[in-house]
Coordinates of C-alpha atoms in Angstrom, one line a residue:
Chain A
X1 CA 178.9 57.9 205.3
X2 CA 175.9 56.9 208.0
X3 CA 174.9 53.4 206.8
X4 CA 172.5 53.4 209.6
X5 CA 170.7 56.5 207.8
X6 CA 170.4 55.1 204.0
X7 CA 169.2 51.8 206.0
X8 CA 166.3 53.8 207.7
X9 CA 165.5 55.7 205.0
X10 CA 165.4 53.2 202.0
X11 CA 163.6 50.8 204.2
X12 CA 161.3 52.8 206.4
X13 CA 158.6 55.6 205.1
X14 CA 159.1 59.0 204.4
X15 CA 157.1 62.3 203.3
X16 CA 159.3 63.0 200.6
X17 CA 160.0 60.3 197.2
X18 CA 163.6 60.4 197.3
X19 CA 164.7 59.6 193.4
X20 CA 168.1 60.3 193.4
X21 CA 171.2 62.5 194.6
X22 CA 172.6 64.6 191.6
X23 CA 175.5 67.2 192.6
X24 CA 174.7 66.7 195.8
X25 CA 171.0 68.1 195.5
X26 CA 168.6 65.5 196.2
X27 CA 165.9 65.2 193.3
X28 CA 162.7 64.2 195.2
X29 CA 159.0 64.5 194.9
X30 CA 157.6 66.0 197.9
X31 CA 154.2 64.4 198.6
X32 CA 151.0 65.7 200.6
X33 CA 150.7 65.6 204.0
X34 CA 147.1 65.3 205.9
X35 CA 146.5 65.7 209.5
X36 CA 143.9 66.4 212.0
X37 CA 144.8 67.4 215.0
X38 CA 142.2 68.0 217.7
X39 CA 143.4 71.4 218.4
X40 CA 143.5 72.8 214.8
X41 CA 141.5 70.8 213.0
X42 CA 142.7 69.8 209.0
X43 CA 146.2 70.8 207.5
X44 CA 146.8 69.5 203.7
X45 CA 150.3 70.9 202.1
X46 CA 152.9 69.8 200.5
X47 CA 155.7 67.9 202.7
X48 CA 158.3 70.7 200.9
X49 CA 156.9 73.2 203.5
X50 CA 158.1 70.8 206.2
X51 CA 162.2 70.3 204.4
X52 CA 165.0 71.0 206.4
X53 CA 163.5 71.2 209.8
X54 CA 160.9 74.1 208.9
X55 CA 157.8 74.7 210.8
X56 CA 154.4 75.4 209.1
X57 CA 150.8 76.0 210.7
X58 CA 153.0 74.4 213.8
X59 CA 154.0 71.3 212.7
X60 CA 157.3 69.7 212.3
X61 CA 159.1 67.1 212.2
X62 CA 160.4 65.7 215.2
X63 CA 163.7 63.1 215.3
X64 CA 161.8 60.1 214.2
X65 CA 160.6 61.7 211.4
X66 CA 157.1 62.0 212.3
X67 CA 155.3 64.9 212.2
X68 CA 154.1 66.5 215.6
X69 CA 152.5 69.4 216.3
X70 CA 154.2 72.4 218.5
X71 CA 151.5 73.1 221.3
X72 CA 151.7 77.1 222.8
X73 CA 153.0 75.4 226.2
X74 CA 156.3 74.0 223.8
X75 CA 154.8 70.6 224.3
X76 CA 154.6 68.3 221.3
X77 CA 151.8 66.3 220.7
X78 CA 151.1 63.6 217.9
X79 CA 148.3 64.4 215.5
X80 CA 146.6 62.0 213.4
X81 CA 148.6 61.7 210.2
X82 CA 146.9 60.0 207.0
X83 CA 149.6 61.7 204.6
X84 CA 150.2 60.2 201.4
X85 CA 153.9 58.8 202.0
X86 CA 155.8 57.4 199.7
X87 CA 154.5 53.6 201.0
X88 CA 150.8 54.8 200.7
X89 CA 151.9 55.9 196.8
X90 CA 153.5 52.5 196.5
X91 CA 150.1 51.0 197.9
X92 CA 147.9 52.5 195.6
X93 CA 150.4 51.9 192.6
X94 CA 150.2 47.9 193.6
X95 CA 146.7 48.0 194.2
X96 CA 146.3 49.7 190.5
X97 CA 148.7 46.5 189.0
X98 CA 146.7 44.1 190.7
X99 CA 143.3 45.1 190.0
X100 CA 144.3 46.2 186.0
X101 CA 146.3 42.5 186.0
X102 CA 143.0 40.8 187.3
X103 CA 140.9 42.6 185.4
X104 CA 142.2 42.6 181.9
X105 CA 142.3 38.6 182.4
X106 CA 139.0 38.8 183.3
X107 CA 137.9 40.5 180.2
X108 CA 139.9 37.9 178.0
X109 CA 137.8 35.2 179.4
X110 CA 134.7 37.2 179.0
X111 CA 135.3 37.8 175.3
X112 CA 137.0 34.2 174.4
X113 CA 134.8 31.9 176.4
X114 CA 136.5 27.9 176.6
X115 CA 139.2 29.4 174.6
X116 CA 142.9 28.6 176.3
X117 CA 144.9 32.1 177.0
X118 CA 148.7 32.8 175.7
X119 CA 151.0 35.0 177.1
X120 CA 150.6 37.6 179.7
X121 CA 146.9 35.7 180.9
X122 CA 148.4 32.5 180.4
X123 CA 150.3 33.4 182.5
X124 CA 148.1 34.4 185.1
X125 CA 146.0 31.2 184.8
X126 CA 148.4 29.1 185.3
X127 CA 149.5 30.9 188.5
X128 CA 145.2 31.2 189.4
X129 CA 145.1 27.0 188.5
X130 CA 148.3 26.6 190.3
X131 CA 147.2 28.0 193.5
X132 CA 143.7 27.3 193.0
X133 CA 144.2 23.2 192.8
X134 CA 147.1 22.9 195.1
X135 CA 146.7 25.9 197.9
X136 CA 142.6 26.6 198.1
X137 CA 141.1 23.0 196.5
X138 CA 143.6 20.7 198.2
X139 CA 143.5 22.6 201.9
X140 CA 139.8 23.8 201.6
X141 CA 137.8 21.6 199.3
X142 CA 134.7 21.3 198.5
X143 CA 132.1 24.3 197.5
X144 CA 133.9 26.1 200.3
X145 CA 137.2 26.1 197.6
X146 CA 134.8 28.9 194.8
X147 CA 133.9 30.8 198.4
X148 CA 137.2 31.7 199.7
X149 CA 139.6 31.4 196.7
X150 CA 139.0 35.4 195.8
X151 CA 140.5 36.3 198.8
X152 CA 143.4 34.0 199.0
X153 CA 144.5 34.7 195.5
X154 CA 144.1 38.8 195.9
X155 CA 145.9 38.4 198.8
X156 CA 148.6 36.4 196.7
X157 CA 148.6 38.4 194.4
X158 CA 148.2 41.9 196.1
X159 CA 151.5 40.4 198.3
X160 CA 153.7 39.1 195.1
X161 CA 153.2 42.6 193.4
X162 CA 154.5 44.7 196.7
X163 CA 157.1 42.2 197.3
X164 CA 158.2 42.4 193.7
X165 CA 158.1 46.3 193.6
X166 CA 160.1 45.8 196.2
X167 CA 162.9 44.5 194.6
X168 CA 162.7 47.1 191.4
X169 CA 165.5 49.9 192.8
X170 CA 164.7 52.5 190.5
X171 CA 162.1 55.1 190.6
X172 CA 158.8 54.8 190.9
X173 CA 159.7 51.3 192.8
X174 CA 161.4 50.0 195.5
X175 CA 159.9 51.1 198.2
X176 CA 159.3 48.4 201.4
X177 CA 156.0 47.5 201.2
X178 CA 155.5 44.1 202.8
X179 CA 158.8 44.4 204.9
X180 CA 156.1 47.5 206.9
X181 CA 154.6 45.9 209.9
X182 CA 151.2 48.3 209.5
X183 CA 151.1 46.6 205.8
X184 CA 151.5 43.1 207.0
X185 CA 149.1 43.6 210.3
X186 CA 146.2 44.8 207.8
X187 CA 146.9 41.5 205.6
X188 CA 146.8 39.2 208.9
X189 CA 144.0 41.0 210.0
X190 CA 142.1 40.3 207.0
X191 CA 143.1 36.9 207.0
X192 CA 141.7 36.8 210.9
X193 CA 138.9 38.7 209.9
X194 CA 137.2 36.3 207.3
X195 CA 138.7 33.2 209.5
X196 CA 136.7 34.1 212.4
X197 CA 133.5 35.8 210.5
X198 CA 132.9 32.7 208.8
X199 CA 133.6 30.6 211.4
X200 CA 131.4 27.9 211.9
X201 CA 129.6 26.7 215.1
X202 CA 131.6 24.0 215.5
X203 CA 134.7 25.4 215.3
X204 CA 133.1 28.0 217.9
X205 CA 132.0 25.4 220.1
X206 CA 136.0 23.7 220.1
X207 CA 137.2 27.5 221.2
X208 CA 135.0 27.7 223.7
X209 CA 134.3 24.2 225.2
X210 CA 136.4 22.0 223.8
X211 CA 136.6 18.2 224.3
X212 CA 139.0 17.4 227.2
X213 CA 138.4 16.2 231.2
X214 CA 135.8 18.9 232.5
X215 CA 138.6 19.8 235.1
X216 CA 140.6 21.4 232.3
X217 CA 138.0 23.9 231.4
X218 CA 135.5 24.1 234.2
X219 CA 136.4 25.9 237.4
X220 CA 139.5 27.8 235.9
X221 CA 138.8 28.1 231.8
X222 CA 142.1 27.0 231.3
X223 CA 141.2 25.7 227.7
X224 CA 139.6 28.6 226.2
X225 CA 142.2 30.7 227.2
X226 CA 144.9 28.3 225.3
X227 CA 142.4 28.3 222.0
X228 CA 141.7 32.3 222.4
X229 CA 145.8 32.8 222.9
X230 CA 145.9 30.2 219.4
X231 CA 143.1 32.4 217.6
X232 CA 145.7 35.7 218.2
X233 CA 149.0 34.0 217.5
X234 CA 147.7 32.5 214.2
X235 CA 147.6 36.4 212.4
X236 CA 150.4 37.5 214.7
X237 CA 153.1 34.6 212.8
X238 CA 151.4 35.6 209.8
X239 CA 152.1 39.2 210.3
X240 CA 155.8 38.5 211.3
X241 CA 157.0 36.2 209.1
X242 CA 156.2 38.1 206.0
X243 CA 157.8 41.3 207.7
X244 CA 161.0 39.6 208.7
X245 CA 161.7 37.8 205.4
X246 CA 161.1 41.2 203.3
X247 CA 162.7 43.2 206.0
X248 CA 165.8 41.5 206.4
X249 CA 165.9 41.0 202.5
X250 CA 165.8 45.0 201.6
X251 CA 168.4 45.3 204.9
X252 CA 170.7 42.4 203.6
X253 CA 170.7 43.8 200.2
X254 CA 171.6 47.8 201.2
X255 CA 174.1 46.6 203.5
X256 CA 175.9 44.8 200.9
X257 CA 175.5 47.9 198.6
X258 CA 176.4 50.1 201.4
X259 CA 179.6 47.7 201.8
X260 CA 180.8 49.2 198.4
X261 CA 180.8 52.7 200.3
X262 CA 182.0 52.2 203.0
X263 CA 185.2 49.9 202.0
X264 CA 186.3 52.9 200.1
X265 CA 188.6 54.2 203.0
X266 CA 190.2 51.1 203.8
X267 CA 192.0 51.3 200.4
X268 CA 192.1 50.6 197.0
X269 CA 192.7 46.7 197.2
X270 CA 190.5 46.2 199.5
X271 CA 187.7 48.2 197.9
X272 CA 188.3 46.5 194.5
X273 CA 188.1 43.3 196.2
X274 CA 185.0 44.1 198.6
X275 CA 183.0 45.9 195.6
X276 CA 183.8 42.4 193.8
X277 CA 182.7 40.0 196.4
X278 CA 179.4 42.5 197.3
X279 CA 178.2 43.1 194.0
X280 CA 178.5 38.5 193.7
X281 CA 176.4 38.8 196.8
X282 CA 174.1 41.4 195.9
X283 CA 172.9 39.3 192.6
X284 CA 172.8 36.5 194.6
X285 CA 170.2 38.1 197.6
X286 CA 168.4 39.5 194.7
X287 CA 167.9 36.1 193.1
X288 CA 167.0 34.4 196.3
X289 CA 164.4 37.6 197.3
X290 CA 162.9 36.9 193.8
X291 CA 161.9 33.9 195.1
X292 CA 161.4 35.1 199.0
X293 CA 158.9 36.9 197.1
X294 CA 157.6 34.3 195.6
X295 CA 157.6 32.2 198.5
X296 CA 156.4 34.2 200.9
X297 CA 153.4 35.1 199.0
X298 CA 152.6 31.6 198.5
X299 CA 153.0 30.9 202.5
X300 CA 150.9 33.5 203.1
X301 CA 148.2 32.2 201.1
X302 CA 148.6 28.8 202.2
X303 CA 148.7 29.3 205.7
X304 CA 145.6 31.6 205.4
X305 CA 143.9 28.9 203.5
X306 CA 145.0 26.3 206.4
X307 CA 143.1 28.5 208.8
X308 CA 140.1 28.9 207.1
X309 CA 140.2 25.5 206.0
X310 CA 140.1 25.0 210.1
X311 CA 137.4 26.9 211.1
X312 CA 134.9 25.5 208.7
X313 CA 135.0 22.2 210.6
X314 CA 131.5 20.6 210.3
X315 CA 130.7 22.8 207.4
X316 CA 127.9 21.7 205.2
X317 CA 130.2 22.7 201.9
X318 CA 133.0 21.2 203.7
X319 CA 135.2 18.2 202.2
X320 CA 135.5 15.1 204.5
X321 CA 139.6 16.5 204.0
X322 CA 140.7 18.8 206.8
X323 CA 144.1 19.9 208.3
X324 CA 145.1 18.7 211.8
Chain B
X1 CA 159.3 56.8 211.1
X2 CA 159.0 53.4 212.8
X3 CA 159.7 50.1 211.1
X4 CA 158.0 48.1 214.0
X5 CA 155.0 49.9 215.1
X6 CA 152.2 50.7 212.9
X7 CA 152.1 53.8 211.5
X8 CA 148.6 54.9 211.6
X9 CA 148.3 56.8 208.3
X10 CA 149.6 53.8 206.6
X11 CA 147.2 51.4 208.6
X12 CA 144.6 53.6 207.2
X13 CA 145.3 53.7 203.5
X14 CA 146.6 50.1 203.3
X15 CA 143.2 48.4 205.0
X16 CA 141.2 51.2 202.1
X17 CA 143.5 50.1 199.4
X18 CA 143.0 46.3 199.7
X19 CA 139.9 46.3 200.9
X20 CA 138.9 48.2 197.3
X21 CA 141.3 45.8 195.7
X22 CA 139.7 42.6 197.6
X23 CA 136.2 44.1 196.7
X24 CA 136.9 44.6 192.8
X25 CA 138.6 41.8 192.3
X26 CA 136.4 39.6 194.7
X27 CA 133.7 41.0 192.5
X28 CA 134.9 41.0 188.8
X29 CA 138.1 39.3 188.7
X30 CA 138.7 35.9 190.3
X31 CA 135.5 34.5 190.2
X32 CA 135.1 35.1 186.7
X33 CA 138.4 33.7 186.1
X34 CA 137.9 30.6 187.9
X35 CA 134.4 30.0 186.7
X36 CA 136.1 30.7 182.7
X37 CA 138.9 28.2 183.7
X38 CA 136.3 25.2 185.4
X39 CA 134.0 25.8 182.6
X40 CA 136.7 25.5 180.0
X41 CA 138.0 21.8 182.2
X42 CA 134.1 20.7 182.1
X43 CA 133.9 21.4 178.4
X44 CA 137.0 19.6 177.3
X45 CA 136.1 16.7 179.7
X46 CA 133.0 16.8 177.7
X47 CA 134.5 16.9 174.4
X48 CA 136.7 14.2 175.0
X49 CA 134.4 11.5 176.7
X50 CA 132.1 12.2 173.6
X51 CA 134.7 11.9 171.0
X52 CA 135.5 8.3 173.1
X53 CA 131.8 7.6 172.7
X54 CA 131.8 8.3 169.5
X55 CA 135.0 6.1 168.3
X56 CA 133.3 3.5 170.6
X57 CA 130.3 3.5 168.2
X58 CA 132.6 3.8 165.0
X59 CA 134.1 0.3 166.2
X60 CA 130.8 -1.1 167.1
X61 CA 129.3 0.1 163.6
X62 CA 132.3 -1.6 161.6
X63 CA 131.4 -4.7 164.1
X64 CA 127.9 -4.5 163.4
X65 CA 128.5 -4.3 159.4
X66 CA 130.8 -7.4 159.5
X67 CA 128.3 -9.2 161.2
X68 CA 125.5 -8.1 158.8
X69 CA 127.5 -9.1 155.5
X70 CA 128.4 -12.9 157.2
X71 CA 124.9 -13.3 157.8
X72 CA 124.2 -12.0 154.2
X73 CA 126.7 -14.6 153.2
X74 CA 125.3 -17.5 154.8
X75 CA 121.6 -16.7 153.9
X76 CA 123.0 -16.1 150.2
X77 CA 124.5 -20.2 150.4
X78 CA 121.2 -21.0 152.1
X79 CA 119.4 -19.6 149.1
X80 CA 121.0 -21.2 146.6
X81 CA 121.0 -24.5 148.0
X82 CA 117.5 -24.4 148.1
X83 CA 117.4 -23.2 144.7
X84 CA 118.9 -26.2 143.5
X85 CA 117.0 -28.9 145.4
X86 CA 114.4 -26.6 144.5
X87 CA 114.8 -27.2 141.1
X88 CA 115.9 -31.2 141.1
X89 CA 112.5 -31.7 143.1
X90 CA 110.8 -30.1 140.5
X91 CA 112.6 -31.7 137.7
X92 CA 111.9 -35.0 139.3
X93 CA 108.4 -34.6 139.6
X94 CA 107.6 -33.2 136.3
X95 CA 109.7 -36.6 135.3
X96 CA 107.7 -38.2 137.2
X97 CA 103.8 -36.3 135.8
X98 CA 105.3 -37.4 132.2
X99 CA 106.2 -41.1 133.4
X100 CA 102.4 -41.7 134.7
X101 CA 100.8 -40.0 132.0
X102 CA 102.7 -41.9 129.1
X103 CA 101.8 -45.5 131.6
X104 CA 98.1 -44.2 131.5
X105 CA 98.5 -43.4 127.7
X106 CA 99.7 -47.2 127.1
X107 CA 97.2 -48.7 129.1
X108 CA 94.5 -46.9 127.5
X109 CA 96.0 -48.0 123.9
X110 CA 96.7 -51.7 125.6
X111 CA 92.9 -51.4 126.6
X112 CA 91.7 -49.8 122.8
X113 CA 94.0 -52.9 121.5
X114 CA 92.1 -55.7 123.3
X115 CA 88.6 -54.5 122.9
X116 CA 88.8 -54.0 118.9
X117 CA 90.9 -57.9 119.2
X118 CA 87.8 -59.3 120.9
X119 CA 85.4 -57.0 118.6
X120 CA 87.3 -58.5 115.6
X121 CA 87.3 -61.9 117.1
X122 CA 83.3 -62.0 117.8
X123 CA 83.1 -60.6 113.9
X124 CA 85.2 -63.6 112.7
X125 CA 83.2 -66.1 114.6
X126 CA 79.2 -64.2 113.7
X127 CA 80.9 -64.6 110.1
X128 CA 82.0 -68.0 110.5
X129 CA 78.8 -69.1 112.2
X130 CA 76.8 -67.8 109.2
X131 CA 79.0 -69.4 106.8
X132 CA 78.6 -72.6 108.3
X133 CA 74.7 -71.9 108.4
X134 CA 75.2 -70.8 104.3
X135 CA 76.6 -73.9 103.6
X136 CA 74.6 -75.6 105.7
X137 CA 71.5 -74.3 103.3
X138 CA 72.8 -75.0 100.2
X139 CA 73.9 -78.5 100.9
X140 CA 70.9 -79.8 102.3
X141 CA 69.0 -77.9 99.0
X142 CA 71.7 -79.8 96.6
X143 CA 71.0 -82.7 98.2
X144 CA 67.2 -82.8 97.7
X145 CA 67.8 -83.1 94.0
X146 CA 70.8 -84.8 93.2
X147 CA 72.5 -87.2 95.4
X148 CA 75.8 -87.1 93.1
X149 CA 75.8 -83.5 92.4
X150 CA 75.6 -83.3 96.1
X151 CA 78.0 -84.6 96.5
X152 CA 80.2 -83.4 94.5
X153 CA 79.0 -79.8 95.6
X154 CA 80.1 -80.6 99.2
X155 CA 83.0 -81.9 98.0
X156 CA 83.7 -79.1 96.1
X157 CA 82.7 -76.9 98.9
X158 CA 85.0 -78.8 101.6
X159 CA 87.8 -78.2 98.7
X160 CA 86.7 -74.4 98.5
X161 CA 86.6 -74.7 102.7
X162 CA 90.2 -75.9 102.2
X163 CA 91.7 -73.3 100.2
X164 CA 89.4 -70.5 101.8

């Protein structure tokens, strides 16, 4: 068996919802594909017309699994593909939890005003108060805390629920949302996005002239290029470290599974003993990614909240408190 | 399909899909939430200082009422006190009315007494005085006619004088 292959393909995207191999038939849902390319315009199909290698309206897939489109010269070139893989399904599954979740609590406050939620929303509130006291009051403070603690908790949220889906295996889960770097660049993004929007002119003014001797900033900017480096790296980490912990989660996780397989031809001892000592590990990973999931979320948000927290320097609605 | 280089379909519908998340939720979720939740804090902060306050007054009240009943008692034992001397003084001085008027009432009868002594007194001497004049007249008319008859007249008078 290619471990390398069920790696790539439980952890990377695809066209095509793999459920599960019965008989040796793969079961899958085979998902739409968009694409404009600028020499045929719009193609919409299903990804079935694409299986096994076929070409239709002259696309196909080429060895990375992308789909590329088969010019008259027998050059290839790379169209722009918004298809609706199996991580974009995943994506608008978790973006359906979250905003029913949110919502639904929402309405029970709305319809049992200063009453105190059980269950499912108490849940919720005491994750919301949780993060809302000790991530966005504590870091932020101050009126700036009811400004900016919607987007740290959807993105707390919006993060826990991939990275939980994540970790279901069966159908219509586990796909790897978070551990995908174009999911985790549009989070830091964001995150850089409504640091730098709401910037204030202070925290403008230390970018750009900060206080040090005049020689470090005045004939070569040497300064401003440090702090405009600092305002890049800040999202990059951001994007990194929650792709490397999910990443290497999923990949420690299949490997261990995979181990199972792959022991088989070493014989039966062996295999008894390996299948014992992977399946301990296995429910040990899954533990610990239950709370990398956690975790990670929760860094996220923090860190997010530690850079907003530092651009708001010399805000009116600012707290005397800020992070160094 | 690449793990570590953005796929650009699934930039696409990732930045769509939170940033309809982000705007819902920014919208009608987590404010609501947080203002429910802060309200909720303010209220019970509210309820409890007041239900402090209110115990606070309950002491005070009981405080207040004790204080009221020992003045009560106090002004009760001031009362009577003065009652009681009330009463003696009045006692005293109606003692006192009853003592001058009976002194007035004896001096009055002392004075009645004396006057109708010295009234009876003047009486006995007018009457003694004209007795004496009587007598007087009749001796000196027995003695114009008979010197012995006279005299036994006066000495019978005299004796009469005697036993009178």
């Amino acid at each position: 068996m290619n471990t390398d292959e069920i790696l790539s393909e439980h952890i990377g995207d695809s066209h095509d919802w793999h459920i599960i191999t019965w008989n040796g038939h793969p079961i899958e849902l085979h998902l739409p594909i968009l694409i404009w390319s600028k020499n045929s315009g719009w193609h919409a199909f299903s990804s079935s017309h694409l299986a096994e290698g076929q070409t239709y309206e002259g696309l196909r897939y080429n060895e990375n699994g992308k789909v590329v489109e088969m010019l008259s010269d027998g050059s290839e070139s790379h169209p722009i593909d918004i298809s609706i893989t199996k991580n974009v399904c995943g994506l608008f599954m978790v973006s359906f939890i979250t905003i029913t979740l949110i919502l639904y609590c929402a309405n029970w406050y709305k319809k049992h005003p200063l009453q105190a939620p059980k269950g499912l929303v108490g849940l919720i509130e005491l994750v919301i108060c949780y993060l809302y006291d000790n991530v966005v009051d504590s870091v932020i403070g101050g009126r700036n805390s009811v400004r900016f603690a919607p987007y740290l908790l959807t993105a707390f949220f919006f993060i826990l629920i991939c990275n939980l889906v994540g970790l279901i295996p069966v159908f219509p889960f586990g796909m790897n949302l978070t551990g995908n770097i174009a999911v985790t660049v549009t989070l830091a993004t964001a995150t850089f996005l409504v640091v730098n929007l709401t910037g204030t002119k202070h925290y403008w003014k230390d970018i750009l002239w900060p206080d040090v001797p005049w020689f470090l900033k005045c004939p070569i900017p040497l300064m401003q290029v440090i702090e405009i480096v600092g305002l890049f790296t800040k999202p990059f980490s951001l994007t990194i470290r929650l792709l490397a912990n999910i990443f290497a989660g999923h990949t420690i996780i299949l490997s261990l599974i995979c181990m199972i397989f792959t022991s088989i031809s070493m014989g039966v001892t062996m295999h008894r003993s390996m299948t014992a000592v992977a399946l301990l590990f296995a429910v040990f990973m899954n533990m610990m990614e239950l709370l990398v999931a956690f975790l990670q979320a929760f860094v996220f948000t923090t860190m997010s909240a530690s850079y907003i927290s530092q651009a708001q320097v010399g805000s009116e609605e600012a707290s005397e408190f800020e992070v160094t | 399909m690449s793990l570590f280089t953005p796929d650009f379909g699934l930039l696409f519908w990732m930045a769509l899909a939170f940033g309809i998340v982000l705007a819902v939720l920014a919208k009608w979720g987590f404010p609501v939430i947080v203002k429910a939740v802060n309200d909720r804090k303010t209220y019970i902060d509210k309820s409890l200082q007041n239900a402090h306050e209110a115990n606070e007054r309950l002491v005070n009240i009981k405080a207040e009422t004790d204080m009221l009943v020992a003045q009560a008692q106090v002004e009760k034992q001031t009362i009577l006190k003065d009652a009681v001397q009330q009463k003696q003084r009045i006692l005293a001085e109606a003692q006192e009315q009853v003592n001058e008027l009976t002194r007035k009432q004896m001096e009055q009868a002392k004075a009645d007494i004396e006057e109708q002594r010295q009234q009876s007194l003047h009486q006995i001497r007018k009457e003694t005085a004209d007795l004496a004049i009587e007598m007087a007249k009749k001796v000196m008319q027995s003695e114009l006619r008979d010197e012995t008859a006279q005299r036994q007249s006066i000495e019978n008078q005299l004796e009469g004088l005697k036993e009178g």
